[in-house]
């Protein structure tokens, strides 16, 4: 089997890359280890930056998002039982974000790919990458139901879009890699609940008992998160304990109330910051979570993945049309500039709002002072609003 661009992974990065290449007339094959149902149901991100929304529209994948996505013009910061709203358009010259779940973005891209695009193989697990720095990189893979037999996909370029646990990154020799990493002593316990969101915008709450986040999936489905100690298992918390704890952390001095409803999903997400440099090795290009992870507090992961593949699709198109590798050569450095801005913002939001197990009163006061600063200074508020609504994307060609 041979193709121009081999893509490992059908998460948002791999699917959008395939779509952008198809629109540019470049052939690709996507290999995905899981089945379609799994990819379409995996609960993850919920917030799309303006730039991500624009890219999905340009890629012809924005129709349902435009109908069902919820435009949000702000978020609320909650601390000391007080509420402070950040007004995105007013602070950023009109920018906002859109609540449209990653599951829905993936469903839309999968449907388009199967209808119009090149091969998208589910149940096709990449086992390893060979000759990444040669002229014809290869992926060895195994298809479900064909155990004991290996297939090989040979390509001109290879995109590693296989997430943090994938195989693509392992093809980059340690001698040329540099890894930057932080783990955090806490995790997020997330629930999905069949109840109308208790507020019309997201609420990020800092509390002495720990962080809490109120988000949503639709006008009738809430998504809520609680900071819990790293290593916590979701089963350790009953639904009632979760609601009680959310109520404590979201408490306000006014008459705001948390609505409770049936919990339909419960899971724990570990928190990590991670960057692999460079994001390119020979003809192998890493994109999305395969190259970098941010803690979810800033809602940047999916948006970074989109930025990477827009840059990569543009560079590959340029190389195919002109024969010049200049944009491919610049790929890693171009992406990393944006990646590090998001790493910095996600780290700041995380450490501002979470309570470390060993935090003392001094650190509590510093967090509150910073939140006060944001609430009372237009400059500090603007800094947050600009970062939250998104750093500039590479221009679409
Ligand atoms: P993905 O989504 O992990 O997709 C990788 C795909 O590769 C497949 N795969 C393989 N396929 C073939 N062979 C192999 N050997 C393979 N190994 C793996 C996997 O099955 C999978 O389908 O990576 P991608 O495409 O880079 O997308 C990244 C995003 O998924 C991620 O950054 C976001 O979900 C992060 N994130 C958030 N990002 C946001 O922008 N806004 C948010 O509000 C937001 N909230 C979140 C989040 C992530 C969370 N979790 C669970 C980590 C909230 C949470 C709770
Ligand atoms: C979500 O809705 O899942 C979500 C929203 C904002 C975040 C993280 C996750 O910062």
Coordinates of C-alpha atoms and ligand atoms in Angstrom, one line a residue:
X1 CA 0.0 0.0 0.0
X2 CA 1.4 3.4 -0.9
X3 CA 0.1 7.0 -0.3
X4 CA 1.4 10.5 -0.3
X5 CA 0.7 11.3 3.4
X6 CA 0.3 8.4 5.9
X7 CA -1.7 9.6 8.9
X8 CA -1.6 7.6 12.2
X9 CA -4.6 8.4 14.4
X10 CA -8.1 9.5 13.7
X11 CA -8.5 12.0 16.6
X12 CA -9.2 15.6 15.7
X13 CA -5.6 16.1 14.5
X14 CA -5.5 13.2 12.1
X15 CA -9.1 13.7 10.8
X16 CA -8.7 17.4 10.2
X17 CA -5.3 16.9 8.5
X18 CA -6.9 14.3 6.1
X19 CA -9.7 16.7 5.4
X20 CA -7.4 19.7 4.6
X21 CA -5.2 17.6 2.4
X22 CA -8.2 16.2 0.5
X23 CA -9.3 19.8 -0.1
X24 CA -5.8 20.5 -1.5
X25 CA -5.9 17.5 -3.8
X26 CA -3.4 15.5 -1.8
X27 CA -3.9 11.8 -1.1
X28 CA -3.7 10.3 2.3
X29 CA -4.6 7.2 4.3
X30 CA -5.6 7.3 8.0
X31 CA -4.9 4.4 10.3
X32 CA -6.9 4.3 13.6
X33 CA -6.5 1.6 16.1
X34 CA -9.9 1.9 17.7
X35 CA -13.4 1.4 16.2
X36 CA -15.5 4.3 15.0
X37 CA -17.9 4.2 17.9
X38 CA -15.1 4.6 20.4
X39 CA -13.6 7.6 18.6
X40 CA -17.1 9.2 18.4
X41 CA -18.0 8.7 22.0
X42 CA -14.7 9.5 23.9
X43 CA -15.6 12.5 26.1
X44 CA -12.9 15.2 26.0
X45 CA -12.7 18.8 25.0
X46 CA -15.6 21.2 24.8
X47 CA -14.2 24.6 23.8
X48 CA -13.3 25.8 20.3
X49 CA -11.3 29.0 19.8
X50 CA -12.5 31.4 17.2
X51 CA -9.6 30.3 14.9
X52 CA -10.6 26.6 15.2
X53 CA -14.2 27.5 14.3
X54 CA -12.9 29.4 11.3
X55 CA -10.7 26.5 10.2
X56 CA -13.6 24.0 10.5
X57 CA -15.8 26.2 8.4
X58 CA -13.1 26.7 5.7
X59 CA -12.6 23.0 5.6
X60 CA -16.4 22.5 4.9
X61 CA -16.9 20.9 8.3
X62 CA -18.8 23.7 10.0
X63 CA -22.4 23.2 9.1
X64 CA -23.7 21.4 12.2
X65 CA -21.3 23.3 14.4
X66 CA -22.9 26.5 13.2
X67 CA -26.3 25.2 13.9
X68 CA -25.7 23.4 17.3
X69 CA -22.6 25.1 18.7
X70 CA -23.1 27.6 21.5
X71 CA -21.3 30.9 21.1
X72 CA -19.9 32.0 24.5
X73 CA -18.9 35.7 25.0
X74 CA -17.3 35.2 28.4
X75 CA -16.4 33.0 31.4
X76 CA -16.9 33.5 35.1
X77 CA -14.2 33.4 37.6
X78 CA -15.4 32.4 41.1
X79 CA -13.3 32.9 44.2
X80 CA -14.0 33.9 47.8
X81 CA -17.7 33.2 47.1
X82 CA -17.6 36.1 44.6
X83 CA -18.3 36.1 40.9
X84 CA -16.4 38.0 38.3
X85 CA -17.2 37.8 34.6
X86 CA -14.6 38.2 31.8
X87 CA -16.2 39.8 28.7
X88 CA -14.3 38.3 25.7
X89 CA -15.6 40.5 22.8
X90 CA -15.2 43.7 24.8
X91 CA -11.6 42.9 25.8
X92 CA -10.4 41.4 22.5
X93 CA -12.0 43.4 19.8
X94 CA -14.8 41.0 19.2
X95 CA -13.5 37.5 19.8
X96 CA -15.5 34.7 21.5
X97 CA -15.3 30.9 21.9
X98 CA -17.7 28.1 20.8
X99 CA -19.0 25.3 23.0
X100 CA -19.1 22.3 20.6
X101 CA -17.8 19.0 21.8
X102 CA -14.8 17.2 20.4
X103 CA -17.0 14.1 19.9
X104 CA -19.2 16.2 17.5
X105 CA -16.2 17.6 15.7
X106 CA -14.9 14.0 15.2
X107 CA -18.3 12.7 14.0
X108 CA -18.6 15.5 11.4
X109 CA -15.0 15.0 10.1
X110 CA -15.5 11.2 10.0
X111 CA -18.7 11.5 8.0
X112 CA -17.1 13.8 5.5
X113 CA -14.0 11.6 5.2
X114 CA -16.0 8.4 4.6
X115 CA -18.2 10.2 2.0
X116 CA -15.6 12.2 0.1
X117 CA -12.1 11.6 1.3
X118 CA -9.4 8.9 1.1
X119 CA -9.2 5.6 3.1
X120 CA -9.9 5.9 6.8
X121 CA -9.3 2.5 8.4
X122 CA -10.7 1.8 11.8
X123 CA -9.3 -1.2 13.8
X124 CA -5.9 -0.6 12.1
X125 CA -3.2 -0.3 14.8
X126 CA 0.2 1.1 13.9
X127 CA 2.9 -1.1 15.4
X128 CA 5.9 0.9 14.5
X129 CA 7.4 3.4 12.1
X130 CA 10.5 2.6 9.9
X131 CA 12.9 4.7 7.9
X132 CA 11.3 8.0 9.1
X133 CA 14.4 9.9 8.0
X134 CA 14.7 8.2 4.6
X135 CA 12.8 8.9 1.4
X136 CA 10.0 6.4 1.9
X137 CA 8.9 6.1 5.5
X138 CA 6.8 3.1 6.4
X139 CA 4.2 2.2 9.0
X140 CA 3.7 -1.4 10.0
X141 CA 0.2 -2.0 11.1
X142 CA -2.2 -4.8 12.0
X143 CA -5.9 -4.9 11.1
X144 CA -8.5 -6.2 13.5
X145 CA -9.7 -9.7 12.5
X146 CA -6.5 -10.3 10.6
X147 CA -4.3 -11.3 13.6
X148 CA -1.0 -12.9 12.8
X149 CA -0.7 -10.7 9.6
X150 CA 1.1 -7.4 9.3
X151 CA 0.5 -4.8 6.6
X152 CA 2.8 -2.0 5.6
X153 CA 1.8 1.5 4.5
X154 CA 4.6 3.2 2.5
X155 CA 4.3 7.0 2.1
X156 CA 6.1 10.1 1.0
X157 CA 5.4 11.8 4.3
X158 CA 4.1 10.5 7.6
X159 CA 2.0 12.4 10.2
X160 CA 2.0 11.1 13.8
X161 CA -1.4 12.2 15.1
X162 CA -1.7 9.2 17.4
X163 CA -2.0 11.1 20.7
X164 CA 0.2 11.0 23.8
X165 CA 0.3 7.1 24.0
X166 CA 0.9 6.5 20.3
X167 CA 3.9 5.0 18.5
X168 CA 5.0 7.8 16.2
X169 CA 7.0 9.8 18.7
X170 CA 9.0 6.7 19.6
X171 CA 10.4 6.7 16.1
X172 CA 12.4 9.9 16.9
X173 CA 15.8 8.8 18.3
X174 CA 16.4 10.0 21.9
X175 CA 19.7 11.6 20.7
X176 CA 17.8 14.2 18.7
X177 CA 14.8 14.6 21.1
X178 CA 14.3 16.9 24.0
X179 CA 11.4 16.5 26.4
X180 CA 10.0 19.1 28.7
X181 CA 7.6 17.8 31.4
X182 CA 5.6 18.6 34.5
X183 CA 3.1 16.4 36.4
X184 CA 0.7 17.8 38.9
X185 CA -0.3 16.3 42.3
X186 CA -4.0 16.5 41.3
X187 CA -6.4 15.3 38.7
X188 CA -9.9 16.1 37.4
X189 CA -12.9 14.0 38.2
X190 CA -15.4 14.8 35.4
X191 CA -19.1 14.0 35.1
X192 CA -21.7 14.3 32.4
X193 CA -25.1 14.9 33.8
X194 CA -28.6 15.1 32.2
X195 CA -29.5 18.5 33.6
X196 CA -29.6 22.0 32.2
X197 CA -26.3 23.9 32.9
X198 CA -26.6 26.0 36.1
X199 CA -25.1 29.0 34.4
X200 CA -25.1 30.1 30.7
X201 CA -21.3 30.5 30.6
X202 CA -18.4 28.4 32.0
X203 CA -17.6 28.9 35.6
X204 CA -14.0 28.4 36.8
X205 CA -14.0 28.2 40.6
X206 CA -11.0 28.6 43.0
X207 CA -11.8 27.3 46.5
X208 CA -9.8 26.3 49.6
X209 CA -11.1 22.8 49.1
X210 CA -9.9 22.7 45.5
X211 CA -10.8 23.7 41.9
X212 CA -14.2 23.1 40.2
X213 CA -15.4 23.8 36.7
X214 CA -18.9 24.1 35.3
X215 CA -19.2 23.5 31.6
X216 CA -21.8 22.1 29.3
X217 CA -22.4 20.0 26.2
X218 CA -25.9 21.3 25.2
X219 CA -28.8 23.3 26.7
X220 CA -29.8 20.1 28.5
X221 CA -26.5 18.4 29.3
X222 CA -24.0 19.6 31.9
X223 CA -20.3 18.8 32.1
X224 CA -18.7 19.4 35.5
X225 CA -15.2 18.8 36.9
X226 CA -13.8 18.6 40.5
X227 CA -10.1 18.7 41.4
X228 CA -9.2 15.4 43.2
X229 CA -5.9 14.0 44.4
X230 CA -3.7 12.4 41.6
X231 CA -4.4 8.7 41.6
X232 CA -8.1 8.9 42.6
X233 CA -10.4 6.3 41.0
X234 CA -13.8 7.6 39.8
X235 CA -15.6 4.9 41.8
X236 CA -14.3 6.4 45.1
X237 CA -16.9 9.1 44.7
X238 CA -20.6 8.5 44.8
X239 CA -22.8 10.8 42.7
X240 CA -24.2 12.4 45.8
X241 CA -20.7 13.1 47.2
X242 CA -19.8 14.7 43.9
X243 CA -22.8 17.0 43.8
X244 CA -22.3 18.0 47.5
X245 CA -18.6 18.8 46.8
X246 CA -19.5 20.8 43.7
X247 CA -22.0 22.8 45.7
X248 CA -19.5 23.7 48.3
X249 CA -16.9 24.8 45.8
X250 CA -19.3 26.8 43.7
X251 CA -21.0 28.5 46.6
X252 CA -21.7 32.3 46.2
X253 CA -22.9 35.1 48.4
X254 CA -25.9 35.6 46.2
X255 CA -28.8 33.3 45.3
X256 CA -27.1 31.3 42.6
X257 CA -28.0 27.5 42.8
X258 CA -26.4 24.4 41.4
X259 CA -28.9 22.2 39.6
X260 CA -28.5 18.4 40.1
X261 CA -29.4 15.7 37.7
X262 CA -28.7 12.0 36.8
X263 CA -25.0 11.4 36.2
X264 CA -24.5 9.5 32.9
X265 CA -20.6 9.3 32.9
X266 CA -17.9 9.6 35.4
X267 CA -14.1 9.5 34.8
X268 CA -10.7 10.8 36.1
X269 CA -8.3 12.8 33.9
X270 CA -4.6 13.0 35.0
X271 CA -3.0 16.4 34.5
X272 CA 0.3 16.8 32.7
X273 CA 2.4 19.4 30.8
X274 CA 4.6 17.8 28.1
X275 CA 6.4 19.1 25.0
X276 CA 8.5 17.0 22.6
X277 CA 11.0 18.9 20.6
X278 CA 11.5 18.9 17.7
X279 CA 8.1 18.1 16.2
X280 CA 9.7 16.8 13.0
X281 CA 12.2 14.0 12.3
X282 CA 13.0 13.5 8.6
X283 CA 9.7 12.9 6.9
X284 CA 7.8 12.2 10.1
X285 CA 5.8 15.1 11.5
X286 CA 4.2 15.0 15.0
X287 CA 1.0 16.9 15.5
X288 CA -1.4 17.4 18.4
X289 CA -1.2 15.3 21.6
X290 CA 1.5 13.1 20.0
X291 CA 3.8 16.1 20.4
X292 CA 2.5 18.0 23.4
X293 CA 0.1 17.9 26.3
X294 CA -1.4 20.7 28.3
X295 CA -3.5 20.4 31.5
X296 CA -7.1 21.0 30.5
X297 CA -7.6 24.2 32.6
X298 CA -7.0 26.5 29.7
X299 CA -9.0 24.4 27.2
X300 CA -6.1 24.5 24.7
X301 CA -5.4 20.9 23.7
X302 CA -7.7 20.4 20.8
X303 CA -7.1 24.0 19.6
X304 CA -3.3 23.3 19.5
X305 CA -3.9 20.1 17.5
X306 CA -5.9 22.2 15.0
X307 CA -3.1 24.8 14.8
X308 CA -0.5 22.1 14.1
X309 CA -2.4 20.4 11.3
X310 CA -3.3 23.7 9.6
X311 CA 0.4 24.5 9.6
X312 CA 1.3 21.0 8.4
X313 CA -1.3 20.9 5.6
X314 CA -0.2 24.2 4.3
X315 CA 3.5 23.2 4.3
X316 CA 2.8 19.8 2.6
X317 CA 0.6 21.6 0.0
X318 CA 3.4 24.1 -0.6
X319 CA 6.0 21.3 -1.0
X320 CA 3.8 19.3 -3.4
X321 CA 3.1 22.3 -5.6
X322 CA 6.5 23.9 -5.6
X323 CA 8.9 21.2 -4.7
X324 CA 10.3 23.5 -2.0
X325 CA 10.7 22.1 1.5
X326 CA 11.0 25.5 3.1
X327 CA 7.7 25.4 5.0
X328 CA 8.2 21.8 6.1
X329 CA 11.6 22.8 7.4
X330 CA 9.9 25.6 9.4
X331 CA 7.1 23.3 10.7
X332 CA 8.5 22.5 14.1
X333 CA 9.6 26.0 15.0
X334 CA 6.4 27.5 13.7
X335 CA 4.2 25.2 15.8
X336 CA 6.4 25.4 18.9
X337 CA 6.0 29.1 19.2
X338 CA 2.3 28.7 19.6
X339 CA 2.6 25.5 21.7
X340 CA 4.8 27.3 24.3
X341 CA 2.3 30.2 24.6
X342 CA -0.4 27.6 25.3
X343 CA 1.8 25.7 27.7
X344 CA 2.5 28.9 29.6
X345 CA -1.2 29.9 29.8
X346 CA -2.4 26.4 30.8
X347 CA 0.2 26.2 33.5
X348 CA -0.7 29.6 34.8
X349 CA -4.5 28.9 34.8
X350 CA -3.9 25.6 36.5
X351 CA -1.7 26.9 39.3
X352 CA -3.9 29.9 39.8
X353 CA -7.0 27.9 40.4
X354 CA -6.0 24.5 41.9
X355 CA -4.9 24.0 45.5
X356 CA -1.8 21.9 45.8
X357 CA -1.9 19.3 48.7
X358 CA 1.1 21.0 50.4
X359 CA -0.1 24.6 49.7
X360 CA 0.1 27.0 52.7
X361 CA -1.6 30.2 53.6
X362 CA 1.0 32.2 51.7
X363 CA 0.2 30.5 48.4
X364 CA -3.6 30.9 49.1
X365 CA -3.1 34.6 49.5
X366 CA -1.0 34.9 46.3
X367 CA -3.7 33.1 44.3
X368 CA -6.4 35.4 45.7
X369 CA -4.3 38.4 45.0
X370 CA -3.8 37.4 41.4
X371 CA -7.6 36.8 41.0
X372 CA -8.2 40.2 42.6
X373 CA -5.8 41.7 40.1
X374 CA -7.6 40.1 37.2
X375 CA -11.0 41.3 38.6
X376 CA -9.8 44.9 39.0
X377 CA -7.4 45.6 36.1
X378 CA -8.5 45.8 32.5
X379 CA -4.9 45.0 31.4
X380 CA -4.8 41.8 33.5
X381 CA -8.3 40.8 32.3
X382 CA -7.3 41.4 28.7
X383 CA -4.3 39.2 29.0
X384 CA -6.5 36.3 30.1
X385 CA -9.2 37.0 27.5
X386 CA -6.6 37.1 24.6
X387 CA -5.0 33.9 25.7
X388 CA -8.3 32.1 26.3
X389 CA -9.9 33.1 23.0
X390 CA -6.8 32.0 21.2
X391 CA -3.4 32.8 19.8
X392 CA -3.2 33.6 16.1
X393 CA -3.3 30.7 13.8
X394 CA -1.0 30.3 10.9
X395 CA -2.8 32.0 8.0
X396 CA -5.0 29.7 5.9
X397 CA -3.7 29.4 2.3
Ligands
LIG1 P1 -6.3 12.2 20.3 O1 -7.6 12.7 20.4 O2 -5.7 11.5 21.5 O3 -6.3 11.1 19.1 C1 -5.3 10.2 18.8 C2 -5.9 9.1 18.1 O4 -4.8 8.2 17.7 C3 -5.3 6.8 17.9 N1 -4.1 6.0 18.1 C4 -3.6 5.1 17.2 N2 -4.1 4.8 16.0 C5 -3.4 3.8 15.3 N3 -2.3 3.2 15.8 C6 -1.8 3.5 17.0 N4 -0.7 2.9 17.5 C7 -2.5 4.5 17.8 N5 -2.3 5.0 19.0 C8 -3.3 5.9 19.2 C9 -6.1 7.0 19.2 O5 -7.1 5.9 19.3 C10 -6.9 8.3 18.9 O6 -8.1 8.1 18.2 O7 -5.2 13.2 19.9 P2 -5.3 14.5 18.9 O8 -6.0 14.2 17.6 O9 -3.9 15.1 18.9 O10 -6.3 15.5 19.7 C11 -5.9 16.1 20.9 C12 -7.2 16.3 21.7 O11 -7.9 15.1 21.8 C13 -6.8 16.8 23.2 O12 -5.8 17.7 23.1 C14 -8.0 17.4 23.9 O13 -9.0 16.5 24.1 C15 -7.6 18.1 25.2 N6 -8.7 18.6 25.9 C16 -9.2 19.8 25.6 N7 -8.8 20.5 24.6 C17 -9.4 21.7 24.2 O14 -8.9 22.3 23.3 N8 -10.4 22.2 24.9 C18 -11.0 21.6 26.0 O15 -12.0 22.1 26.5 C19 -10.3 20.4 26.4 N9 -10.8 19.7 27.5 C20 -9.2 17.9 27.0 C21 -10.3 18.5 27.8 C22 -8.8 16.6 27.3 C23 -9.3 15.9 28.4 N10 -8.8 14.7 28.6 C24 -9.7 13.5 28.8 C25 -7.4 14.4 28.4 C26 -10.9 17.8 28.8 C27 -10.4 16.6 29.2 C28 -11.0 15.9 30.3
LIG2 C1 -15.1 20.9 28.9 O1 -16.2 21.3 28.6 O2 -14.9 19.6 28.8 C2 -14.0 21.8 29.2 C3 -14.2 23.1 29.2 C4 -13.2 24.0 29.6 C5 -12.0 23.5 30.0 C6 -11.8 22.1 30.0 C7 -12.8 21.3 29.7 O3 -11.0 24.4 30.4

